[in-house]
Amino acid sequence: MFDELRDLYDSVILERGRKPRNGTKLAVFDAEAKGDNPMCGDRVHVFVRHEAGRIAELGFAARGCAVSVAAADLMAEAVSGLSDSEALALGNSFEKMTKTGLGDEQSLATLRPMAGVAAYPSRIKCAMLPWVALAAALAGEGTASSE
Amino acid sequence: MNAMSKSVASRTFDIEAIRADFPILAEKIRGKDLVFLDSGASAQKPVVVMEAMLHAMQHQYANVHRGLHWMSERTTEAYEAARDAAARLMNASDRREIVITHSSTEAFNLVAHSFGRGVLKPGQAVVVSQMEHHANIVPWQMLRDAHGIELRVAPITDAGELDMDGLETLLADGKVGLVSITHMSNVLGTYTPVERIVKLAHAYGAKVMLDGSQAIVHRRVDVQALDVDFYAWTGHKLYGPTGIGILYTKRELQEAMPPFMGGGDMISSVSFEHSSWAEAPHKFEAGTPPILEGIGLRAAIEYVEAIGYDAIAAHESQLTEHALARLSDIEGLTIVGRAQDRGGVISFTMDGAHAHDVATLLDRQGIAVRAGFHCAEPLIRRLGLDSTSRASFGVYTTMGEIDVLADTLERVRGFFG
Ligand SMILES: Cc1ncc(COP(=O)(O)O)c(C=O)c1O
C-alpha cells in the first residue's frame, strides 16, 4: 500500500531513523548548537569536535521524525574529516539536492538516500534541520531553525 | 441597522446531502478520495458561504459605515447582519456585545490589551490552563511583561481534564482578575466544565474568558446561561472564511475597556489634540472591517443553525465514539488524553513512528491529519511528548472515513514496525 513511499522512506532512512549510529552526545566537544522546529516539534542538538582544523567527530541527540534523525545520522558521517568551510559547502549541495532531487557530486554519496525528500516539500525542513544546527554550531550560535 | 434576521429553516441531518454542500470533498488526492480529518485546523466551506461572498462582490459591495450611497448602505446592512447572526448563535442579549475581529487570536490580544491594561491592575493575576492554544498564552505573557500582571497556570490531570481543585487553589488569594481557559482543547478534544469554571471564578471575583474556537463548532454556546464575560471564536473553523473572528464581551464590561487599535471607524471625533471613541462595539473595531468575510460568516452561521446543534453534537459524539473504539484497537497506538467529556478532536502517538512520518504516510492515501505541537507546545510537553498526530472531525465527516483512517493506520504500523 505504501510502495510509492519508498522514494522518501528509503530503507536507509527507515533504518537510520530508527537506530541512528551517531546519535550520542559527545563527551568532549568544541562546538554545539540546537536545531529546533517549533511548529512541528523536531529537535536536534549537534556536538562537534575538531582536530587540527577539521571535524573529527560529530554526535547528536535528536527527537524527531525518521527524516530528521536519519538526516542527522548521515550528516555525521558525511562531514567527518571535512574543514568547516567544506562542511558548509556540502550543506549547500545537500540543500540543493533536497529541493531538486538531483545531486551527482561524489561528496553527496553518503547523503544520496535523502534525495527522495524533494518530492515532499513539507518535509524538506526536516532534512535540513541538522544542517542548520551544524551551521549554527560552527558559527558559534546557539540555536537555529529550518522552518 | 437591520433587525435580527429571522431564524433559519431547519433541515434533517443527511450526511450525503451535507457532503454535497462541500464541493471540495469530491476532490481526489493523487487518485485517492480525499479524507479530510483536519477540520480542527480549518474547516471546509459550504457552497452557501462561497455564494454569499461571490454575490456581494458581483452585485453589492462598497465600504461600510461611511458611504451615504446605496451600495454602501446595502453592504453595511449585509455586513452588520453577521453581528446579528453571531449574537443569535451565542444567545447574546445585545448585538453590541459582539465585537468582530479578524481571528480568535486577535480577540485574545484585544482583551489582553484593552481589559488587561485598562482594567486589570499591576499585581493582579490572569489564570490560563496547561491545555491552551498559544493564542491564549502569548498575549497574557506580553501583558505580564508590559503591565506587571502575574500569569498563573491551572494544572490538568493525566487524563487531560482541567484540575478544578488546582484552579481553585490559584484563585484562593483573590488576586486573580481574569481566568482565560479553553472550552474545548484543540489537542485532546476535552470539553472543560465551563459552567463550573465561571461560577468558581466569579465566586473569587475573577472575570472569565473562554476560548470557543473549537467548541462552538460542535456544541451550542449560550453566553447568558453561562454568564461568561468574554467568549472568543474564529470564523474559519465554523465553515466560514478566514480573516474574521468573534469576541463576545459582556455589555457592562465594555465601558471601562479602552480601544485596542486606533484608526478609522472606532472614533466619534478626531482632532490632532484629542479623539473621542465611538461606542462599543465600534470602539474595538478600527479600520475597514472584514466585510466580505462577515457576509460569508453570516452564511456559515445560518448553515450551522439550519442543521442545528442537536444534530451536529449527536453526529460528533457518534464519530468520536467510533474513532476511539477503532483507534484503541490498533496495537502500539496511544490515544492522548482520556477525558470523560470529549469531542471530535483525537490526538494519538504510535510506537516506532513519529507523528510526521505517520502524517506523510496517511497523506499518500489521501488522508489529511495534522502532526506536531498543534500550537500548544506547553501541553505537549506537559504530557511528556514531542508531537502527536491529530484527526479532527467536521459536520461532513463520515464513519466510513474513520474506518479508512483506522485501516490505514494499521498498515502504517506495519511499515515502520
Ligand atoms: C483552541 C484554539 N484557540 C485559538 C485558535 C486560533 O485561531 P486563529 O488562528 O483563527 O486566530 C485555534 C486555532 O488554531 C484553536 O484551535
XYZ file of C-alpha atoms and ligand atoms in Angstrom:
580
model
C 0.000 0.000 0.000
C 2.852 2.369 0.705
C 5.173 1.165 -2.020
C 5.309 4.546 -3.673
C 6.610 5.946 -0.398
C 9.861 4.076 -0.720
C 11.211 7.120 -2.545
C 11.068 9.080 0.699
C 11.362 6.224 3.141
C 14.376 4.627 1.562
C 15.455 1.641 3.631
C 18.500 3.615 4.789
C 16.247 6.329 6.164
C 13.970 3.884 7.911
C 16.915 2.119 9.470
C 18.859 5.242 10.404
C 15.736 6.947 11.660
C 15.064 4.050 13.974
C 18.603 3.269 15.068
C 20.992 6.120 14.354
C 24.644 5.153 14.591
C 25.921 8.557 15.643
C 23.072 9.582 17.874
C 25.053 10.269 21.011
C 26.187 13.395 22.753
C 29.946 13.778 22.583
C 31.708 13.773 25.952
C 34.292 16.183 24.570
C 33.314 18.805 22.017
C 34.251 22.347 20.998
C 31.109 23.437 19.193
C 27.434 22.707 19.662
C 24.034 24.113 18.765
C 20.395 23.202 18.975
C 18.156 22.973 15.966
C 14.521 23.479 16.801
C 11.498 23.436 14.512
C 8.836 24.653 16.887
C 5.925 24.345 14.501
C 6.390 20.643 14.069
C 8.357 19.643 17.137
C 11.584 18.263 15.663
C 14.669 18.936 17.740
C 18.312 18.078 17.295
C 21.294 19.013 19.406
C 24.548 18.793 17.447
C 28.023 18.387 19.023
C 31.262 18.813 17.080
C 34.842 18.026 17.997
C 37.631 19.418 15.820
C 41.137 18.122 15.434
C 43.809 20.029 13.543
C 41.228 22.362 11.995
C 38.969 19.575 10.751
C 35.795 17.999 12.037
C 36.981 14.881 13.790
C 33.676 13.771 15.179
C 30.029 14.775 15.183
C 27.437 13.434 17.563
C 23.861 14.445 18.202
C 20.820 13.978 20.353
C 17.602 14.134 18.354
C 13.914 13.824 18.987
C 12.029 13.934 15.781
C 10.773 12.174 12.712
C 12.618 9.491 10.780
C 13.675 12.030 8.148
C 15.289 14.464 10.582
C 17.010 11.757 12.615
C 18.320 9.958 9.518
C 19.498 13.273 8.076
C 21.465 13.971 11.252
C 22.938 10.495 11.269
C 24.099 10.634 7.658
C 25.382 14.171 8.134
C 27.588 12.977 10.987
C 29.312 10.588 8.634
C 29.423 12.929 5.665
C 31.175 15.794 7.442
C 33.714 13.742 9.329
C 37.184 14.803 8.207
C 35.991 17.989 6.492
C 37.050 21.528 7.306
C 34.280 23.855 8.448
C 34.026 25.531 5.078
C 33.906 22.193 3.282
C 31.155 21.062 5.626
C 29.147 24.212 4.968
C 29.622 23.829 1.222
C 28.407 20.265 1.497
C 25.377 21.557 3.388
C 24.615 23.835 0.443
C 24.868 20.980 -2.039
C 22.681 18.890 0.224
C 20.073 21.625 0.377
C 20.031 21.777 -3.433
C 19.603 18.040 -3.591
C 16.661 18.118 -1.177
C 14.960 20.651 -3.406
C 15.726 19.197 -6.823
C 16.220 15.540 -6.074
C 19.459 15.790 -8.086
C 22.982 15.554 -6.772
C 25.639 13.554 -8.564
C 28.650 15.004 -6.797
C 30.882 12.422 -5.208
C 30.704 14.400 -1.966
C 26.961 13.682 -1.740
C 27.355 9.913 -1.956
C 26.625 9.267 1.711
C 23.679 11.617 1.671
C 22.013 10.418 -1.520
C 19.383 8.271 0.246
C 17.831 11.584 1.325
C 17.240 12.777 -2.252
C 13.671 11.457 -2.271
C 12.635 14.203 0.127
C 12.441 16.543 -2.868
C 9.053 15.054 -3.721
C 7.746 16.016 -0.263
C 8.135 19.784 0.044
C 6.720 19.868 3.574
C 9.458 17.508 4.729
C 12.496 19.337 3.357
C 12.744 21.316 6.567
C 13.068 18.007 8.459
C 16.076 17.016 6.370
C 17.621 20.470 6.718
C 17.268 20.801 10.489
C 20.543 19.077 11.448
C 22.376 21.049 8.788
C 21.208 24.427 10.018
C 22.111 23.303 13.537
C 25.594 22.380 12.329
C 25.985 25.749 10.608
C 24.930 27.474 13.837
C 27.388 25.410 15.859
C 30.246 26.269 13.531
C 29.282 29.949 13.615
C 29.231 29.909 17.413
C 25.489 30.497 17.542
C 23.403 28.518 19.969
C 20.227 27.828 18.077
C 18.787 27.507 14.589
C 15.584 26.540 12.843
C 14.746 25.402 9.330
C 11.072 26.312 9.463
C -29.294 48.785 11.384
C -31.491 45.935 10.314
C -33.220 43.842 12.904
C -32.065 40.389 13.890
C -32.503 38.227 10.858
C -35.196 35.611 11.113
C -34.157 32.247 12.332
C -33.226 29.836 9.625
C -35.239 26.951 8.269
C -34.011 23.705 9.735
C -33.119 20.597 7.757
C -32.749 16.968 8.631
C -29.285 15.567 9.160
C -28.471 13.797 5.930
C -24.741 13.231 5.691
C -24.729 12.743 1.937
C -26.663 15.952 1.395
C -24.305 17.764 3.749
C -21.269 16.433 1.924
C -22.743 17.640 -1.332
C -22.726 21.157 0.137
C -18.910 20.999 0.334
C -17.630 20.587 -3.227
C -14.017 20.206 -2.156
C -14.831 16.857 -0.551
C -15.148 15.356 -4.023
C -11.512 16.136 -4.815
C -9.072 13.307 -5.384
C -5.621 13.374 -3.806
C -3.160 11.548 -6.033
C -6.051 9.487 -7.342
C -7.452 8.694 -3.903
C -10.579 10.048 -2.267
C -9.827 12.971 -0.013
C -10.386 12.001 3.622
C -10.254 15.365 5.323
C -9.617 14.916 9.023
C -8.075 18.317 9.691
C -11.180 20.407 10.286
C -9.895 21.408 13.715
C -7.190 23.412 11.984
C -9.599 24.934 9.492
C -12.899 23.628 8.191
C -14.029 23.351 4.583
C -16.652 25.755 3.285
C -20.160 25.021 2.063
C -21.332 26.480 -1.232
C -23.681 28.905 0.527
C -20.687 30.671 2.069
C -18.918 30.976 -1.269
C -22.074 32.167 -2.970
C -22.770 34.797 -0.364
C -19.290 36.252 -0.781
C -19.384 36.000 -4.546
C -22.812 37.582 -4.691
C -21.605 40.520 -2.651
C -18.619 41.067 -4.940
C -20.735 40.759 -8.051
C -23.755 42.793 -7.011
C -23.462 44.597 -3.739
C -20.140 45.805 -2.475
C -18.701 49.049 -1.095
C -17.067 50.122 2.135
C -19.301 50.042 5.182
C -20.364 52.509 7.858
C -19.279 55.531 5.880
C -20.826 55.833 2.448
C -24.046 57.689 2.008
C -24.741 55.880 -1.218
C -26.870 52.878 -1.970
C -24.055 50.377 -2.302
C -22.516 51.344 0.996
C -25.808 51.232 2.830
C -26.701 47.815 1.459
C -23.235 46.448 2.186
C -23.353 47.828 5.708
C -26.628 46.008 6.271
C -25.257 42.766 4.894
C -22.115 43.058 6.999
C -23.927 44.037 10.182
C -26.192 41.032 9.730
C -23.157 38.954 10.663
C -23.176 40.600 14.077
C -26.836 39.737 14.497
C -26.213 36.177 13.397
C -23.327 35.798 15.843
C -25.409 37.318 18.652
C -28.210 34.871 17.912
C -25.845 31.907 17.636
C -24.369 32.600 21.077
C -27.602 33.915 22.592
C -26.089 37.290 23.430
C -28.688 39.634 24.869
C -27.442 42.650 22.933
C -25.895 42.787 19.455
C -23.408 45.392 20.720
C -21.779 42.675 22.798
C -20.485 41.146 19.570
C -17.125 42.579 18.557
C -15.996 41.480 15.119
C -12.267 40.778 14.997
C -10.063 39.184 12.367
C -9.498 35.930 14.308
C -9.604 34.344 17.752
C -6.004 35.365 18.071
C -6.970 39.000 17.666
C -9.772 38.560 20.202
C -7.286 37.396 22.845
C -4.913 40.209 22.020
C -7.784 42.671 22.210
C -8.837 41.526 25.664
C -5.247 41.284 26.909
C -4.547 44.790 25.691
C -7.798 46.527 26.487
C -9.152 44.735 29.545
C -5.646 43.718 30.601
C -4.116 47.181 30.614
C -7.237 49.251 31.041
C -8.997 47.363 33.802
C -6.585 44.936 35.474
C -4.112 46.494 37.869
C -0.454 45.586 38.239
C -0.213 42.935 40.928
C -3.375 41.195 39.768
C -3.171 37.837 38.042
C -4.513 36.084 34.964
C -5.066 32.322 35.009
C -4.784 30.123 31.934
C -4.614 26.329 31.850
C -1.980 23.846 30.754
C -4.031 22.935 27.705
C -4.250 26.260 25.926
C -3.564 27.177 22.341
C -0.693 29.655 22.008
C -3.295 32.320 21.179
C -4.467 32.066 24.787
C -0.965 32.079 26.266
C 1.276 34.524 24.490
C -0.936 37.659 24.750
C -1.031 37.162 28.535
C 2.732 36.759 28.680
C 3.054 40.035 26.809
C 0.637 41.618 29.288
C 2.623 40.175 32.184
C 5.855 41.638 30.874
C 4.421 45.034 29.979
C 1.988 45.623 32.790
C 3.125 43.670 35.857
C 0.318 41.137 35.705
C 1.115 37.745 37.140
C 0.400 34.747 34.903
C -0.764 31.575 36.633
C -1.263 28.206 35.021
C -4.031 25.866 36.149
C -2.965 22.215 36.023
C -4.618 19.413 34.103
C -4.843 15.764 35.099
C -3.066 12.990 33.227
C -6.397 12.146 31.623
C -6.367 15.622 30.101
C -9.076 17.219 32.217
C -8.885 20.530 33.968
C -7.910 20.072 37.619
C -10.680 22.059 39.305
C -9.061 21.862 42.736
C -5.868 23.174 41.229
C -7.806 26.020 39.664
C -9.443 26.884 42.970
C -6.070 26.945 44.704
C -4.885 29.551 42.205
C -7.961 31.668 42.851
C -7.773 31.466 46.630
C -5.764 34.644 47.307
C -8.303 36.801 45.474
C -5.681 38.387 43.216
C -6.948 36.834 40.011
C -8.743 39.318 37.789
C -9.347 37.029 34.832
C -9.495 33.303 34.148
C -8.964 32.571 30.461
C -9.494 28.929 29.585
C -10.388 26.839 26.600
C -13.904 25.481 26.185
C -12.527 22.582 24.139
C -8.904 21.540 23.765
C -7.682 21.622 20.173
C -5.290 18.766 21.010
C -7.127 16.461 23.393
C -10.719 17.144 22.436
C -11.507 17.703 26.119
C -14.520 19.852 26.911
C -13.947 21.844 30.065
C -16.716 22.232 32.677
C -17.382 25.821 31.712
C -20.420 26.366 33.939
C -18.391 25.338 36.972
C -15.393 27.368 35.898
C -17.462 30.520 35.541
C -19.203 30.026 38.901
C -15.952 29.296 40.676
C -14.095 32.230 39.154
C -16.935 34.639 39.826
C -17.070 33.460 43.429
C -13.472 34.650 43.758
C -14.152 37.915 41.969
C -12.466 36.981 38.681
C -13.898 37.518 35.202
C -13.853 34.635 32.727
C -12.830 34.439 29.089
C -13.449 31.222 27.178
C -11.692 30.090 24.031
C -14.547 28.693 21.986
C -12.556 28.273 18.763
C -13.140 24.519 18.778
C -16.212 24.185 20.986
C -18.621 26.346 19.032
C -18.147 24.127 16.011
C -19.749 21.217 17.848
C -21.846 22.496 20.724
C -24.459 25.126 21.397
C -22.996 28.051 23.288
C -25.282 30.227 25.390
C -23.333 33.130 26.820
C -26.225 34.266 29.000
C -26.800 30.866 30.551
C -23.048 30.533 31.072
C -22.802 34.062 32.447
C -19.362 34.209 30.837
C -17.635 37.578 30.442
C -15.706 37.060 27.206
C -16.108 34.330 24.604
C -13.886 34.144 21.518
C -14.042 32.086 18.344
C -12.818 32.174 14.778
C -14.827 32.050 11.555
C -12.776 29.650 9.501
C -13.273 26.723 11.841
C -17.059 27.186 11.738
C -17.214 26.630 7.965
C -16.780 30.359 7.343
C -13.981 32.349 5.746
C -10.591 33.137 7.223
C -9.866 36.657 8.427
C -12.830 37.017 10.758
C -13.365 36.202 14.419
C -15.958 36.950 17.062
C -15.425 38.283 20.547
C -18.444 38.333 22.806
C -17.920 40.865 25.595
C -20.414 41.460 28.357
C -22.024 44.836 27.873
C -21.240 46.049 31.382
C -17.513 45.496 30.833
C -17.223 47.392 27.572
C -17.441 50.893 29.013
C -14.285 50.610 31.113
C -12.298 48.985 28.336
C -10.199 51.348 26.218
C -9.826 50.753 22.459
C -7.374 48.154 21.248
C -6.220 49.584 17.929
C -6.609 53.129 16.730
C -7.805 54.204 13.310
C -10.898 54.855 11.316
C -14.323 53.561 12.314
C -13.524 53.383 16.017
C -13.762 57.107 16.790
C -16.587 59.549 17.174
C -14.469 62.631 16.535
C -10.810 63.283 15.837
C -8.671 66.382 16.109
C -4.924 66.487 16.499
C -5.339 67.319 20.181
C -7.872 64.706 21.048
C -10.039 61.931 19.740
C -13.101 60.524 21.359
C -14.096 56.943 20.989
C -17.101 55.527 19.295
C -19.426 53.378 21.335
C -18.818 49.642 21.587
C -18.609 47.515 19.563
C -17.145 50.006 17.072
C -14.681 51.269 19.670
C -12.956 47.907 19.310
C -13.128 47.703 15.522
C -10.545 50.017 13.985
C -10.236 50.296 10.241
C -12.208 48.788 7.405
C -13.647 45.604 8.841
C -13.656 42.153 7.223
C -16.677 42.967 5.075
C -16.795 40.038 2.697
C -15.757 37.720 5.489
C -18.644 38.990 7.589
C -21.031 38.272 4.772
C -19.555 34.799 4.419
C -19.621 34.172 8.153
C -23.279 35.038 8.390
C -23.986 32.420 5.718
C -21.877 29.908 7.660
C -23.735 30.619 10.893
C -27.056 30.178 9.160
C -25.794 26.953 7.647
C -24.920 25.630 11.100
C -28.218 26.825 12.538
C -30.167 25.079 9.806
C -28.559 21.753 10.657
C -28.868 22.547 14.334
C -26.562 21.873 17.247
C -28.560 18.874 18.441
C -27.847 17.034 15.212
C -24.290 18.339 14.988
C -23.461 17.245 18.534
C -25.074 13.837 18.054
C -23.078 13.275 14.865
C -19.880 14.373 16.585
C -20.345 12.028 19.521
C -21.129 9.111 17.210
C -17.959 9.763 15.223
C -15.880 10.228 18.344
C -17.094 7.041 19.943
C -16.427 5.067 16.787
C -12.987 6.590 16.317
C -11.968 5.946 19.915
C -13.071 2.328 19.602
C -11.306 1.743 16.285
C -8.086 3.523 17.214
C -7.886 1.824 20.628
C -7.752 -1.497 18.821
C -4.564 -0.628 16.970
C -1.546 -2.126 18.651
C 1.125 0.380 19.532
C -1.223 3.319 19.104
C -1.860 5.508 22.133
C -4.714 7.965 22.289
C -3.530 11.095 24.048
C -5.988 12.284 26.686
C -8.888 10.322 28.065
C -11.291 12.952 29.271
C -14.817 11.873 30.180
C -16.385 14.732 28.289
C -14.648 14.881 24.943
C -15.383 15.524 21.317
C -14.238 15.167 17.758
C -10.572 16.010 18.087
C -8.352 12.996 18.706
C -4.593 13.060 19.146
C -2.522 9.915 19.113
C 1.019 8.637 19.014
C 2.336 5.454 17.519
C 5.222 3.369 18.825
C 8.196 3.499 16.494
C 6.704 6.113 14.180
C 6.988 9.851 14.627
C 3.846 11.910 14.061
C 5.282 13.460 10.883
C 6.061 10.149 9.377
C 2.558 8.970 10.216
C 1.076 12.091 8.628
C 3.134 11.679 5.466
C 2.049 8.074 5.074
C -1.583 8.931 5.665
C -1.306 11.775 3.179
C -0.194 9.336 0.496
C -3.559 7.639 0.950
C -5.439 10.919 0.670
C -5.952 11.263 4.426
C -5.302 14.722 5.834
C -4.347 14.881 9.522
C -2.224 17.341 11.413
C 1.029 16.449 13.131
C 3.186 18.353 15.571
C 2.532 20.622 18.524
C -0.826 21.976 17.321
C 0.145 25.432 18.611
C 0.033 24.051 22.153
C 3.658 23.343 22.966
C 3.269 23.622 26.765
C 0.531 20.982 26.675
C 2.550 18.586 24.531
C 5.469 18.973 26.952
C 3.197 18.565 29.977
C 2.177 15.230 28.503
C 5.829 14.302 28.047
C 5.539 14.127 24.257
C 7.285 15.701 21.273
C 4.383 15.777 18.928
C 1.175 13.972 18.148
C -0.906 13.187 15.102
C -4.377 14.620 15.274
C -7.575 13.690 13.491
C -10.401 16.195 13.832
C -13.936 15.965 12.552
C -16.449 18.232 10.930
C -20.112 18.071 10.163
C -19.259 16.314 6.881
C -17.042 13.589 8.390
C -18.325 10.042 7.908
C -17.980 6.803 9.843
C -16.500 5.340 6.678
C -13.710 7.923 6.737
C -12.852 6.901 10.270
C -12.634 3.307 9.114
C -10.304 4.340 6.304
C -8.134 6.130 8.860
C -8.045 3.146 11.210
C -7.365 0.628 8.430
C -4.579 2.786 7.056
C -3.033 3.271 10.491
C -2.853 -0.495 10.869
C -0.729 -0.555 7.737
C 1.386 2.407 8.823
C 2.318 0.345 11.817
C 3.451 -2.460 9.575
C 5.570 -0.074 7.533
C 7.555 1.203 10.489
C 7.267 -1.913 12.621
C -8.352 26.337 20.673
C -7.890 27.359 19.677
N -7.713 28.628 20.053
C -7.321 29.577 19.196
C -7.062 29.291 17.880
C -6.590 30.394 16.983
O -7.445 30.626 15.915
P -6.992 31.681 14.806
O -5.665 31.206 14.309
O -8.050 31.617 13.764
O -6.892 33.000 15.473
C -7.206 27.973 17.441
C -6.925 27.575 16.049
O -5.873 27.447 15.549
C -7.624 26.985 18.361
O -7.773 25.705 17.994
